[in-house]
Coordinates of N, CA and C in Angstrom, one line a residue:
X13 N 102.7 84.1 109.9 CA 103.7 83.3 109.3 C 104.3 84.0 108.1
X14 N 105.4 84.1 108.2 CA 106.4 84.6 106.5 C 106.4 83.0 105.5
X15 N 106.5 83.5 104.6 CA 106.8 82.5 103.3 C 107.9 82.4 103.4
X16 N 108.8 81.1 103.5 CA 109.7 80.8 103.2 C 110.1 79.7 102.2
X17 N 111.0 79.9 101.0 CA 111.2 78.7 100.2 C 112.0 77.8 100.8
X18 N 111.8 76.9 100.0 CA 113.0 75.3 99.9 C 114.3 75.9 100.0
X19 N 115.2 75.2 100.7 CA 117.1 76.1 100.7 C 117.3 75.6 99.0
X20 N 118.8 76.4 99.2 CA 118.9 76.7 97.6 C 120.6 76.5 97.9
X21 N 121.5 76.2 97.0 CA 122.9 76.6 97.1 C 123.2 77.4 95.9
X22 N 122.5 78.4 96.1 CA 122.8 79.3 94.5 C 122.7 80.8 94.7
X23 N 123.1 81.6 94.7 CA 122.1 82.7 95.1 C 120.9 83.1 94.3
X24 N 119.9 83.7 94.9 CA 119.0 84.3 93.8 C 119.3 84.7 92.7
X25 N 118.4 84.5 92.0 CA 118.0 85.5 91.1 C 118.0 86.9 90.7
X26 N 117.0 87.1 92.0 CA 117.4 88.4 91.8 C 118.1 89.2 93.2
X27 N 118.1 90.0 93.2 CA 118.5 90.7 94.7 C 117.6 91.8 95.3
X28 N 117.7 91.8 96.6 CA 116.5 93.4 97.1 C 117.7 94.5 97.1
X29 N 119.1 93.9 97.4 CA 119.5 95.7 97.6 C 121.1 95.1 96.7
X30 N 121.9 96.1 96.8 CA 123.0 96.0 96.0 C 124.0 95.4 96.9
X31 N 123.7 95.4 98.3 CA 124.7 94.6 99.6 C 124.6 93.5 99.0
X32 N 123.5 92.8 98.6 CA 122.8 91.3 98.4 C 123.3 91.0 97.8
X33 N 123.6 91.8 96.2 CA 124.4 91.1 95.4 C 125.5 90.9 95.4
X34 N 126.4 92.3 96.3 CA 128.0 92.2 96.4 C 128.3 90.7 97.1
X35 N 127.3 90.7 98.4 CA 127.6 89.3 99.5 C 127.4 88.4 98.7
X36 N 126.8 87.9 97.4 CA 127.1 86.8 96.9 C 127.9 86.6 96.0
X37 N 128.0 87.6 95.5 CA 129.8 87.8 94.1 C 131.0 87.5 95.9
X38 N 130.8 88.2 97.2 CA 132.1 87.8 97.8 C 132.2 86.2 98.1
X39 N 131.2 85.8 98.6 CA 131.1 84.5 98.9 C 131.5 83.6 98.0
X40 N 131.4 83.6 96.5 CA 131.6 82.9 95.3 C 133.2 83.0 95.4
X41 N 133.5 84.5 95.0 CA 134.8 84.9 94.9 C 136.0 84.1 96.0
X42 N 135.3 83.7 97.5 CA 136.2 83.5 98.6 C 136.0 82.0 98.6
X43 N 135.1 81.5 97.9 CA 134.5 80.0 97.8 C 134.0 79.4 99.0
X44 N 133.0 80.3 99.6 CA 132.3 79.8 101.0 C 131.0 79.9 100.4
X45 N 130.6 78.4 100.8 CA 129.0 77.3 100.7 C 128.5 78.2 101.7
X46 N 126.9 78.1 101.1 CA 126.2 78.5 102.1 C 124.7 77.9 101.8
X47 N 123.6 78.0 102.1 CA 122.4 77.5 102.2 C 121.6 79.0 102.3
X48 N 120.7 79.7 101.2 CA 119.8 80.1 101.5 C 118.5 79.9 100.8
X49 N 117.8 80.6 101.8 CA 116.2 80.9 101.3 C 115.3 82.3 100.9
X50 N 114.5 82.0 100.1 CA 114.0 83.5 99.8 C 112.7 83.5 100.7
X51 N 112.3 84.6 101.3 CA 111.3 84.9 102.3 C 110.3 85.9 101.6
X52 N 109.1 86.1 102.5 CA 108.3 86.8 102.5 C 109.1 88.1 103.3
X53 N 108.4 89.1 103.6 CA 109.2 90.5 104.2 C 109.4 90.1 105.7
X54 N 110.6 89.7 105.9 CA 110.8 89.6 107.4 C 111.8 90.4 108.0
X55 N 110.9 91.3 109.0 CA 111.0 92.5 109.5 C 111.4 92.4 111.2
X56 N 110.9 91.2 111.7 CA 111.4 91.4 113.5 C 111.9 89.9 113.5
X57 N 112.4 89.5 114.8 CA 113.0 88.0 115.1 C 111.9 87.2 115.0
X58 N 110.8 87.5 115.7 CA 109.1 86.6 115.0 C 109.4 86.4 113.7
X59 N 109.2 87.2 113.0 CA 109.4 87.0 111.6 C 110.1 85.8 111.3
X60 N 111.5 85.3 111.7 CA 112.5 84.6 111.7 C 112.7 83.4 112.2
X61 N 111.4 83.0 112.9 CA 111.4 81.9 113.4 C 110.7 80.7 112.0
X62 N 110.1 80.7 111.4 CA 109.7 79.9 110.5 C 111.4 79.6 109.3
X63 N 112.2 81.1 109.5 CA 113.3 81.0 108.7 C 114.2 80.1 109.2
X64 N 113.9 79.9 110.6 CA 114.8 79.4 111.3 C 114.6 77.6 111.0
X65 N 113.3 77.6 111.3 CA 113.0 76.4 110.7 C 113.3 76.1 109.6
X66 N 113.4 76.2 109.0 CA 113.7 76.1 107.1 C 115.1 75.9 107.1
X67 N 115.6 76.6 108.0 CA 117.4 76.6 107.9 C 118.3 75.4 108.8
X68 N 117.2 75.8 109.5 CA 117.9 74.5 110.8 C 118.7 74.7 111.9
X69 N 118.9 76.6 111.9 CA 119.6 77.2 112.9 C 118.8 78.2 113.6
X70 N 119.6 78.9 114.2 CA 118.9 80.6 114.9 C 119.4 82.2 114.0
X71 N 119.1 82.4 113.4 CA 119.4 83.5 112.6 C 119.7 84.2 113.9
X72 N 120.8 84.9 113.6 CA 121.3 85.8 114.4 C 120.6 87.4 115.0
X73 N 120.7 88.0 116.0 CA 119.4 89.1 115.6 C 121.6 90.6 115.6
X74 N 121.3 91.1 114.6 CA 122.5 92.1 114.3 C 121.8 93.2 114.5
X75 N 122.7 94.1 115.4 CA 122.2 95.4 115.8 C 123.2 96.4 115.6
X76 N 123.0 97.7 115.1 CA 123.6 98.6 114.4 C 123.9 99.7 115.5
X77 N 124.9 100.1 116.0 CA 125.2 101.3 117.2 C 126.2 102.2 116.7
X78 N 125.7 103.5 117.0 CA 126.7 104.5 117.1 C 126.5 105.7 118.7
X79 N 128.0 106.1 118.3 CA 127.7 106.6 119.8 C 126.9 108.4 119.5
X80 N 126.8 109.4 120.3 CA 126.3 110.2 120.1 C 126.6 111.2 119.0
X81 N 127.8 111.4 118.7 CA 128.3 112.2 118.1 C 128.3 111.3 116.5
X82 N 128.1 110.6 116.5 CA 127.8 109.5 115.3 C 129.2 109.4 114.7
X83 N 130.0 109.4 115.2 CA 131.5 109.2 114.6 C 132.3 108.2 115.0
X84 N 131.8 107.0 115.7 CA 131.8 105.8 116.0 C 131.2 104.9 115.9
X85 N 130.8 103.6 115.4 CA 129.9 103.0 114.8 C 130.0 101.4 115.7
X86 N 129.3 100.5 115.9 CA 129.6 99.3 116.0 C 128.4 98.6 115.7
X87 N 128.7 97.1 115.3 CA 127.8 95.9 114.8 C 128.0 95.2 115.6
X88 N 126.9 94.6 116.3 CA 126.7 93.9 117.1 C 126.0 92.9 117.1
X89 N 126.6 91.7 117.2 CA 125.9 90.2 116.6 C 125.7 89.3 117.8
X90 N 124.5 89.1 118.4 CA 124.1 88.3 119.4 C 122.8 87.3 119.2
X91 N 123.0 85.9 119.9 CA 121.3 85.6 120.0 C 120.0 86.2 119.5
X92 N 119.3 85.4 119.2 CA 117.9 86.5 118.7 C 117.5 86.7 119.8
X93 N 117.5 85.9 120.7 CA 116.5 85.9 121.9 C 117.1 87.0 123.7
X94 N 118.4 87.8 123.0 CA 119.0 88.4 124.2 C 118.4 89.6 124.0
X95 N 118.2 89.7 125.4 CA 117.5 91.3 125.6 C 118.8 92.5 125.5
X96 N 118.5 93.2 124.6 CA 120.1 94.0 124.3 C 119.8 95.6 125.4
X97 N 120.7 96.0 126.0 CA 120.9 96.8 126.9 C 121.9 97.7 126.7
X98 N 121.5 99.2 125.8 CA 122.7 99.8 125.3 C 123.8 99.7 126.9
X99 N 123.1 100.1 127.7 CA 124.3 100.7 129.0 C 125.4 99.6 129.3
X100 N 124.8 98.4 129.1 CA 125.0 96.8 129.7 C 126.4 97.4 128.5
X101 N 125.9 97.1 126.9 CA 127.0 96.9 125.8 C 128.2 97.8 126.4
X102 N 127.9 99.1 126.7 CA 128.5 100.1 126.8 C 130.1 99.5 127.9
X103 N 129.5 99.5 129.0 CA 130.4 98.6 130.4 C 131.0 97.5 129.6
X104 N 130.5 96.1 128.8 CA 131.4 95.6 127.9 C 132.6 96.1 127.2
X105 N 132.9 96.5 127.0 CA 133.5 97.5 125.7 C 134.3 98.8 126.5
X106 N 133.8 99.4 127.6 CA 134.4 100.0 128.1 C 134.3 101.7 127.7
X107 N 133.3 101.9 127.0 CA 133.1 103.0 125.8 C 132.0 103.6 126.3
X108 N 131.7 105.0 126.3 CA 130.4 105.7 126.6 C 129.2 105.5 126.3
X109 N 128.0 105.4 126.5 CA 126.1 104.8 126.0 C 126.7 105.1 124.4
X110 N 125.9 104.4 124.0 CA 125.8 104.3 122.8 C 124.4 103.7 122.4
X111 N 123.7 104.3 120.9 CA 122.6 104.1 120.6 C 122.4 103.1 119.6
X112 N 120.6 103.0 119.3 CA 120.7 102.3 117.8 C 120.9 103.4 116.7
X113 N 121.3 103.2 115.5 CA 121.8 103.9 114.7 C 120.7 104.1 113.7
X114 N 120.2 105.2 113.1 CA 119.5 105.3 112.3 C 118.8 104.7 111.2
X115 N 117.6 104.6 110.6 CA 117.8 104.4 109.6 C 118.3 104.8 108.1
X116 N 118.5 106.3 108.8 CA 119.2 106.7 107.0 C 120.9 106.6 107.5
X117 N 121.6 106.1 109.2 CA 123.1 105.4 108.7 C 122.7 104.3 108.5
X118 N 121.9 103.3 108.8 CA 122.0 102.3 108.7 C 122.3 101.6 106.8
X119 N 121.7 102.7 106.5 CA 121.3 103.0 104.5 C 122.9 103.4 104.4
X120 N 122.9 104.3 104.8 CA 124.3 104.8 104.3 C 125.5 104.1 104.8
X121 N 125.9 103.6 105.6 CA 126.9 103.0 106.0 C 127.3 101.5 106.0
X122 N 126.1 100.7 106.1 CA 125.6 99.5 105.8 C 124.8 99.0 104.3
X123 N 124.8 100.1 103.9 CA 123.4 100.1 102.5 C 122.3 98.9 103.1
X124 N 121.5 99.1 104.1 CA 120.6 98.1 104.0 C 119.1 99.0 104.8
X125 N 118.2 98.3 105.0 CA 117.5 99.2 105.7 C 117.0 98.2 107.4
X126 N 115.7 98.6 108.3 CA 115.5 98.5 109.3 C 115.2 97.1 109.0
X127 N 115.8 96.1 109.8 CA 115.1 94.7 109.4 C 116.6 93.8 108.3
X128 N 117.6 94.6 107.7 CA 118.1 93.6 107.0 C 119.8 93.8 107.5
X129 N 119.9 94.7 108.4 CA 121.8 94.6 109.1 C 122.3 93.4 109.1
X130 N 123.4 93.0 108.3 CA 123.8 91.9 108.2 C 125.6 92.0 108.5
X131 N 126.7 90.9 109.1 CA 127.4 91.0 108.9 C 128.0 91.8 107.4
X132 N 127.6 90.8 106.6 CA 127.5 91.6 105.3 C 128.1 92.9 104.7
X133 N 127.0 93.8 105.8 CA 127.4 95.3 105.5 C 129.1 95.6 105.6
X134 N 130.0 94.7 106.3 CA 130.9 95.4 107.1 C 131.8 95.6 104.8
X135 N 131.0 94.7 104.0 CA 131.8 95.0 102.4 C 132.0 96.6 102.0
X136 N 130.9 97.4 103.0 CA 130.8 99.1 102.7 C 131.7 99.6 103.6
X137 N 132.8 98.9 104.1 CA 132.9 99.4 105.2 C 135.3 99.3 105.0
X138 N 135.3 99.8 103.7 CA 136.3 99.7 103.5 C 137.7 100.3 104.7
X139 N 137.0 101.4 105.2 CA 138.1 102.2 106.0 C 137.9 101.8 107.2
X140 N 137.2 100.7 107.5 CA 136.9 99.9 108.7 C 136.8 100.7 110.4
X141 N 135.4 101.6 109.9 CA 135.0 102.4 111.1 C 134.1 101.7 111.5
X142 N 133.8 100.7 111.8 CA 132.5 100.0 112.2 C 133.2 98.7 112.8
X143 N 133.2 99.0 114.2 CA 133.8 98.0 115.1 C 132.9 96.6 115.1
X144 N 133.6 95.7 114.8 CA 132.6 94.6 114.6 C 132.5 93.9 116.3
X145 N 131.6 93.4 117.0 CA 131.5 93.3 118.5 C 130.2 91.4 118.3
X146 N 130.9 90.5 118.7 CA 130.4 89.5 118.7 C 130.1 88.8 119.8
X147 N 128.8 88.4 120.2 CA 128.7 87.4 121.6 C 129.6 86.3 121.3
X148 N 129.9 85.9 122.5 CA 131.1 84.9 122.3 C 130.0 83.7 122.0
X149 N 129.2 83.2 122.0 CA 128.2 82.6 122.1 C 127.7 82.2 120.5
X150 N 127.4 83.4 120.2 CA 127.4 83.4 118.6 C 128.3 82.6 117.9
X151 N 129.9 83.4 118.5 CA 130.8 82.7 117.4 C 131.3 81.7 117.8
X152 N 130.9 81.0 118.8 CA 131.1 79.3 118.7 C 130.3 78.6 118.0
X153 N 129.1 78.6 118.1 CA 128.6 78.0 117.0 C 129.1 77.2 115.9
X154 N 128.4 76.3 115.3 CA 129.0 75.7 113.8 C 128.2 76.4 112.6
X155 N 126.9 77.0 113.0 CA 126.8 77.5 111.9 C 126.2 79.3 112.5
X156 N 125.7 79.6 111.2 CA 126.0 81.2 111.4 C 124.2 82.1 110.6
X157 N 123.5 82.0 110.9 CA 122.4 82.6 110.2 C 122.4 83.7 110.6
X158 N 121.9 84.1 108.7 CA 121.8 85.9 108.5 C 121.0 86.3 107.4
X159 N 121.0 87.6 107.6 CA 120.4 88.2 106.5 C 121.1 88.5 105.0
X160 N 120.8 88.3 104.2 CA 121.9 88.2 103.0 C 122.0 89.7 102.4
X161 N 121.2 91.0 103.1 CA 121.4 92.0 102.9 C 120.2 92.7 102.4
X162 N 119.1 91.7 102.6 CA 117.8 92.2 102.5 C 116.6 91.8 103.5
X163 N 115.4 92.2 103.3 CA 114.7 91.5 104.5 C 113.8 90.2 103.9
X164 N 114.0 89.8 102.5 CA 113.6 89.0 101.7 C 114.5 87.9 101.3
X165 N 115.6 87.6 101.7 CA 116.5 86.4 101.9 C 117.0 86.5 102.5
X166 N 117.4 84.5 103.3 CA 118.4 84.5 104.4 C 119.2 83.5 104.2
X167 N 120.2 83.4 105.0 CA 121.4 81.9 104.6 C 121.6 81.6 105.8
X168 N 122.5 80.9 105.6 CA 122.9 80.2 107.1 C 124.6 79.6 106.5
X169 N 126.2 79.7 106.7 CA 126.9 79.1 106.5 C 127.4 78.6 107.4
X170 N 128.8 78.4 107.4 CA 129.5 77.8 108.9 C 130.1 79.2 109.4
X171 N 130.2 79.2 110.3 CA 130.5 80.2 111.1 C 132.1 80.2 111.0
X172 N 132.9 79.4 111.2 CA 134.6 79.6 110.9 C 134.8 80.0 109.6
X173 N 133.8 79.9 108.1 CA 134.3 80.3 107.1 C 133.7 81.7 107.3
X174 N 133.5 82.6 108.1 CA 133.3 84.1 109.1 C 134.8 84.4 108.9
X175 N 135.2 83.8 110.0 CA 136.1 84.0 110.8 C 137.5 83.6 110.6
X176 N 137.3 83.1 109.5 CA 138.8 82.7 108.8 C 138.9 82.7 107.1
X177 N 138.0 83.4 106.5 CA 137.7 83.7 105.6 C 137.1 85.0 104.7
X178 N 136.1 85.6 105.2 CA 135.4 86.8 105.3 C 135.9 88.0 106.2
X179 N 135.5 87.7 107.2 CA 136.7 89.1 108.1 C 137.9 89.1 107.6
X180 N 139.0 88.0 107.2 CA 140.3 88.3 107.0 C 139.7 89.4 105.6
X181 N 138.9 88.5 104.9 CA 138.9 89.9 103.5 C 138.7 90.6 103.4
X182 N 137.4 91.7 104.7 CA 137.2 92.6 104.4 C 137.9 93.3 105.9
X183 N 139.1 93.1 106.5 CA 139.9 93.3 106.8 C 139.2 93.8 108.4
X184 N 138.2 93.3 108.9 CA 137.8 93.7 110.3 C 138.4 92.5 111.4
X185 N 138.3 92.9 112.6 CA 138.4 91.9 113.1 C 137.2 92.0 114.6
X186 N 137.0 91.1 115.0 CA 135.9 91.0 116.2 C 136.3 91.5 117.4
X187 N 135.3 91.6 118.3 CA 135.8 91.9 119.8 C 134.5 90.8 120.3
X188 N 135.0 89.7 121.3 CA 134.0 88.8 121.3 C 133.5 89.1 123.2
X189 N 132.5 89.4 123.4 CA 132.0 89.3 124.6 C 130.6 88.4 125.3
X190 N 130.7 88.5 126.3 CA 129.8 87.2 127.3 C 128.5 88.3 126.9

């Protein structure tokens, strides 16, 4: 079992990485509510199930790809519970195999490390090389659990303040698949 606190509408106190703090100066700044909690180190989707509890949703499981040549990048936001299949994503999308992406791009491109890929990251992601790739599934939803840019807090907001608020700002837009 991970420790999980009581929800909060405030951000922490403190932060684990500097994504954490930007994602909550943007969220204030764009005036999107959210609900988080601070955790013990939660590192795989197990981890996440007690968070999940706490929250009242499914935290999302976000996966980080680049293709071979690493000069393509995509975020990929699905179910915790989907078995992810680079070749399967690939045929989606219509793009050559593509991998998981390291952990020192995941540091560099996202600033976060193995365990905390969060929409989030797309704030580092000014020149918008990081194709954002969403189960359609996900973004119906009403709400939206994630990682707030560390593996020691999570939130949960509504998912349309995503998608009509957040991406418009940081200027990406989705590609939504089955």
């Amino acid at each position: 079992m991970v420790y999980v606190s009581e929800m909060h509408t405030t951000p922490p106190t403190e932060f684990g990485s500097e994504l954490e703090e930007k994602t909550y100066e943007t969220l204030a700044k764009l005036d999107i509510p959210f609900y988080q909690v601070a955790t013990g180190e939660a590192l795989t989707m197990e981890d996440c199930i007690d968070i999940d509890n706490r929250l009242g949703i499914e935290v999302v499981k976000t996966i980080f790809l680049c293709n071979q040549k690493k000069t393509k990048f995509y975020l990929y936001i699905t179910p915790a519970d989907f078995k992810f299949v680079t070749k399967d994503f690939g045929k989606k999308l219509e793009i050559p195999r593509v991998s998981f992406a390291s952990a020192a791009l995941l540091d560099e491109r996202l600033g976060v490390i193995p365990g905390a890929a969060t929409i989030f990251g797309l704030l580092k992601d000014p020149e918008h090389e990081i194709q954002l790739v969403f189960d359609k599934s996900v973004a119906e939803r009403e709400w939206y659990g994630c990682s707030s840019g560390s593996v020691t807090n999570y939130m949960k907001l509504k998912t349309a303040d995503l998608f009509e608020k957040f991406l418009p700002y940081t200027g990406h837009e989705a590609i939504l698949i089955d």
